[in-house]
Structure formats: C-alpha cells, structure tokens
XYZ file of N, CA and C in Angstrom:
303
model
N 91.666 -232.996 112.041
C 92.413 -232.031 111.262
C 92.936 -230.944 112.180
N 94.086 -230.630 112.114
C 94.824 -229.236 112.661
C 95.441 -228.834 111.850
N 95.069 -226.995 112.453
C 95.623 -226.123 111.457
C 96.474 -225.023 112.668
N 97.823 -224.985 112.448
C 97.921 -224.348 113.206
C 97.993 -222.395 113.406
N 98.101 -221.909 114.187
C 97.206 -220.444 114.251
C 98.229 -219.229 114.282
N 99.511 -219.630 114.617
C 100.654 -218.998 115.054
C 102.678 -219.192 113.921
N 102.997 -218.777 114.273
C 104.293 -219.035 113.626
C 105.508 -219.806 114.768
N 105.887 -220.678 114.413
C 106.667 -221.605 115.449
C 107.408 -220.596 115.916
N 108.600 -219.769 115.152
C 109.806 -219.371 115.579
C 108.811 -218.059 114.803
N 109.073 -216.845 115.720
C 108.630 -215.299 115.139
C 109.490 -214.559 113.843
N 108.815 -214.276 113.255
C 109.136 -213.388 112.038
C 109.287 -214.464 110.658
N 108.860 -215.484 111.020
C 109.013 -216.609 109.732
C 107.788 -217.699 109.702
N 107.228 -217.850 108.309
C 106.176 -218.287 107.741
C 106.565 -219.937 108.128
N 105.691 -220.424 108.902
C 105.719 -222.144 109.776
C 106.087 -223.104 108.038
N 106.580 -224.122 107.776
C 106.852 -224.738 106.601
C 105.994 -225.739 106.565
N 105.666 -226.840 106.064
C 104.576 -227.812 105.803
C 105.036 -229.112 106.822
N 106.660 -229.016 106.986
C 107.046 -229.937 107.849
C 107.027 -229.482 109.196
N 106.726 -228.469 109.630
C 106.951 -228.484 111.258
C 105.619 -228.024 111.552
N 104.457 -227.870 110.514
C 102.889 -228.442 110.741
C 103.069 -229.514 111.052
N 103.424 -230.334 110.344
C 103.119 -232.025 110.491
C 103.730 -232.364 111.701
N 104.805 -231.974 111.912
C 105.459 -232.648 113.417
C 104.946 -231.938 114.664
N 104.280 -230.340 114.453
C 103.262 -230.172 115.398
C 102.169 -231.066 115.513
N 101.518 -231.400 114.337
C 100.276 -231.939 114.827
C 100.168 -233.540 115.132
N 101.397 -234.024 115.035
C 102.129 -235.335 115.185
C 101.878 -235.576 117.023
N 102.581 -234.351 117.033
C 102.900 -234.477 118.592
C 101.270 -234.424 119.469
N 100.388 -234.028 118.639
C 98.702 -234.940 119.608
C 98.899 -236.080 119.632
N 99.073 -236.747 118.465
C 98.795 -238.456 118.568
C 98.424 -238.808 119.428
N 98.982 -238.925 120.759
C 98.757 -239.067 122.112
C 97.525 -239.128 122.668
N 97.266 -237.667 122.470
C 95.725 -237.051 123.352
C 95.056 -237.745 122.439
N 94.749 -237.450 120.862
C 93.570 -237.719 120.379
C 93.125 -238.811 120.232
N 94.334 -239.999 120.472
C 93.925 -241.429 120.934
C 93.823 -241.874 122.248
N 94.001 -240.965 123.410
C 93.864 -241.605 125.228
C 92.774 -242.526 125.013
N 93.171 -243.061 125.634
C 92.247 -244.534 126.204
C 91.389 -244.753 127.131
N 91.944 -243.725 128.464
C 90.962 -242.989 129.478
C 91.401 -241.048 129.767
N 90.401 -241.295 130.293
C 90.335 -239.640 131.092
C 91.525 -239.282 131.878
N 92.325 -238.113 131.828
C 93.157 -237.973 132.576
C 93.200 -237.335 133.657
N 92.209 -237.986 134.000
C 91.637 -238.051 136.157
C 92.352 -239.154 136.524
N 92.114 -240.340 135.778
C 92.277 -241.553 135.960
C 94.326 -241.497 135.777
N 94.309 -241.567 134.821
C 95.641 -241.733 134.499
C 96.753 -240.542 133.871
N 97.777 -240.247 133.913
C 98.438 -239.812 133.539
C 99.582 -239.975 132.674
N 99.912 -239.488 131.757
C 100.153 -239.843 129.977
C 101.269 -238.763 129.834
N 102.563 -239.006 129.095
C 103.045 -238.120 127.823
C 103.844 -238.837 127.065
N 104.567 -238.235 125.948
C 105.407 -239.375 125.346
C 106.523 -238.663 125.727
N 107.717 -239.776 125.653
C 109.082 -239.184 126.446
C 109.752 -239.400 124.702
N 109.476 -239.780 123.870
C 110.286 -239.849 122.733
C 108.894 -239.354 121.430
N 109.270 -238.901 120.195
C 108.553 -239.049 118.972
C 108.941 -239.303 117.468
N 109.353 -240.218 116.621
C 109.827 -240.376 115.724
C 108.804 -240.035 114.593
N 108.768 -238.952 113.450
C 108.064 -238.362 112.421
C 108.440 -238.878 111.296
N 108.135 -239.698 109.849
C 108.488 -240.185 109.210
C 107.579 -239.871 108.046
N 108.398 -238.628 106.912
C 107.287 -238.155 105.926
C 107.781 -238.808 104.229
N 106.945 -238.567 103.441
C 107.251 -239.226 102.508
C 107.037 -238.011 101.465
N 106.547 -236.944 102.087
C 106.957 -235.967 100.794
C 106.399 -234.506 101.563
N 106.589 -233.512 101.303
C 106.610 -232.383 101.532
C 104.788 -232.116 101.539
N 104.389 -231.773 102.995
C 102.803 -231.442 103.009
C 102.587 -230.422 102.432
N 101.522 -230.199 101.741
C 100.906 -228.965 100.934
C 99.314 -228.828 101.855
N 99.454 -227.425 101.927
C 98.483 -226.461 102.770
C 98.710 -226.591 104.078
N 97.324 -225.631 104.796
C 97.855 -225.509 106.425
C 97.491 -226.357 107.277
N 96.201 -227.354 106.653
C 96.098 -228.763 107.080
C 96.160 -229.861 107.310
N 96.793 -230.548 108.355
C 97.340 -231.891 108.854
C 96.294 -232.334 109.259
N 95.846 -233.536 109.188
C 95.227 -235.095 109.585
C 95.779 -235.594 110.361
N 95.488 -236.191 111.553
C 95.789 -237.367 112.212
C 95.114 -238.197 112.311
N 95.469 -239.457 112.496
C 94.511 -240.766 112.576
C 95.386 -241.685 113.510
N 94.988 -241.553 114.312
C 95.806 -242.216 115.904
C 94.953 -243.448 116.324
N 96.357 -243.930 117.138
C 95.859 -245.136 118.230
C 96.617 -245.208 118.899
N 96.338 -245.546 120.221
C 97.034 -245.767 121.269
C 97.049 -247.027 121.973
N 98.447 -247.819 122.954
C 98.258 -248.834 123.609
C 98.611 -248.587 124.858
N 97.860 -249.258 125.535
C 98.434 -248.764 126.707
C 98.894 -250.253 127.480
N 99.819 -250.404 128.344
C 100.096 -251.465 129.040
C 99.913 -250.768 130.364
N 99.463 -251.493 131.524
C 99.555 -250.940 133.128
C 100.806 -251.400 133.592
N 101.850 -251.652 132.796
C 103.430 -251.586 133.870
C 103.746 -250.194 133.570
N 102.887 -249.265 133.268
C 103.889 -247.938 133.037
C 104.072 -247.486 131.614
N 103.928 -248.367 130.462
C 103.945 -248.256 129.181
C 103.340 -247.868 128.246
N 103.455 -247.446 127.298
C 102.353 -247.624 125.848
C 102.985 -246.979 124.627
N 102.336 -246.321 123.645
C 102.789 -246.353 122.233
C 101.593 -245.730 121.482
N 101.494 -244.593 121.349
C 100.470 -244.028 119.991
C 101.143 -244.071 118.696
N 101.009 -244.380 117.847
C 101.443 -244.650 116.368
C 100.259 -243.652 115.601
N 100.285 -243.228 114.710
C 99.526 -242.392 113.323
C 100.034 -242.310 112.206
N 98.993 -242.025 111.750
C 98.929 -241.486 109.915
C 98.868 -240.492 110.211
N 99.596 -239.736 109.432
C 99.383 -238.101 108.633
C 98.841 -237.885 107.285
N 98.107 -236.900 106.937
C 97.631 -236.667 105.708
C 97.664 -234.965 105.925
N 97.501 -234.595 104.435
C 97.029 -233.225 104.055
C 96.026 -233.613 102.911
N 95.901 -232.288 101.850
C 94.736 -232.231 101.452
C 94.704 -233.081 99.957
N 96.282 -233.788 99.927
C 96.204 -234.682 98.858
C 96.381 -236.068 98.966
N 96.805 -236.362 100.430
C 96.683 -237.479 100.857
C 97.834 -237.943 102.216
N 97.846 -239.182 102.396
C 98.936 -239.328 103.190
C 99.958 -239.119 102.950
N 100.762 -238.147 104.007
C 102.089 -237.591 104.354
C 102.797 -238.430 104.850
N 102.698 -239.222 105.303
C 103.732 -240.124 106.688
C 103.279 -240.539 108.031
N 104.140 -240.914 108.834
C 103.656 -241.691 110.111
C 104.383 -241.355 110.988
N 103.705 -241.284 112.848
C 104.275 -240.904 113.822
C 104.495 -241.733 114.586
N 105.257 -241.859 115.447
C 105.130 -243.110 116.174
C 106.254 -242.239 118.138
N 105.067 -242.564 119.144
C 105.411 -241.957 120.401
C 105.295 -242.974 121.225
N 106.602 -242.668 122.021
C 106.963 -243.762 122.964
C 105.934 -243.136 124.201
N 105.077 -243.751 125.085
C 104.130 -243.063 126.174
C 104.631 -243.739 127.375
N 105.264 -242.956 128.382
C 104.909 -242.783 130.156
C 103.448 -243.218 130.219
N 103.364 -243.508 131.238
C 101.859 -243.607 132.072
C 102.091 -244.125 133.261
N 101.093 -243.272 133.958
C 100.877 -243.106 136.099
C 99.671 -243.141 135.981
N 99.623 -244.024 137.342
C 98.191 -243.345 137.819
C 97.829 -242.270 137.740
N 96.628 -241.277 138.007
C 96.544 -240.100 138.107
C 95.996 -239.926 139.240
N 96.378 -238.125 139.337
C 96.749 -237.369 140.306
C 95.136 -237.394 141.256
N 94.921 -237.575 142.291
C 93.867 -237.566 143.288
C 93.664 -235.787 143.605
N 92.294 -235.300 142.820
C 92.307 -233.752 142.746
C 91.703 -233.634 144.378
C-alpha cells in the first residue's frame, strides 16, 4: 500500500489518478528479482490502465517482474484502493549489470 505524503504540482490537492500512476511507477522495485548491487534496473516506458476513478489516499500494488539477461524485462501490476481493483500497470525494464562499489 502507498499513500502519498506531498502534493504533485504545489498549491493543488493530488487527484485519485496521479496517486495511482505514482504508485504504479514502483511496480518495478517492489517486484526486483535481485539486489541492486548485482544488477541495475529502470523502466524506460509505463502504460497505466484504470477502470474507474480511485477513492481515498490509498493505492495497492501487486507486482511481478521478468527479467531476461539480454538486457530486458517487464513488471506488470494490479492496482487497488479501498474498494477494490483500479486497473493495471504495465513497465517496459532496462537492465545492466551492476555497478562494482
């Protein structure tokens, strides 16, 4: 669940849809596959797909991720709020080796 803490753009109350496409945009992290010692991850694209207007300040995610080692992968999710599922995310993922600290 995320709630977010701040107002996107200042002086205006965040709307139920740009919660959801904030908390869309984890998908990613909250499904990694490894540690990002090991590898390095973001999505270069995100397509948000809602089916009705979220009610309250809480978004759900329910992620998964694939990863391929040519460089590829794909987190897909569910969204929900506090009456049920909202819609689905779907992120195109980069991936590198990772960085030798």
């Amino acid at each position: 669940w995320f709630k977010v803490g701040t107002d996107l753009v200042g002086g205006g109350p965040m709307t139920g849809t740009q919660r959801a496409v904030l908390a869309a945009d984890f998908s990613n992290g909250v499904s990694r596959l490894a540690d990002g010692v090991d590898w390095v991850f973001m999505n270069s694209d995100i397509s948000v797909h809602l089916i009705r207007r979220p009610v309250g300040e809480w978004i759900a995610v329910e992620a998964e991720s694939v990863w391929h080692r040519g460089g590829r992968g794909m987190a897909t999710s569910k969204l929900f709020d506090q009456r049920g599922q909202i819609g689905n995310a779907t992120q195109t993922l980069f991936l590198d080796e990772g960085l030798e600290a």
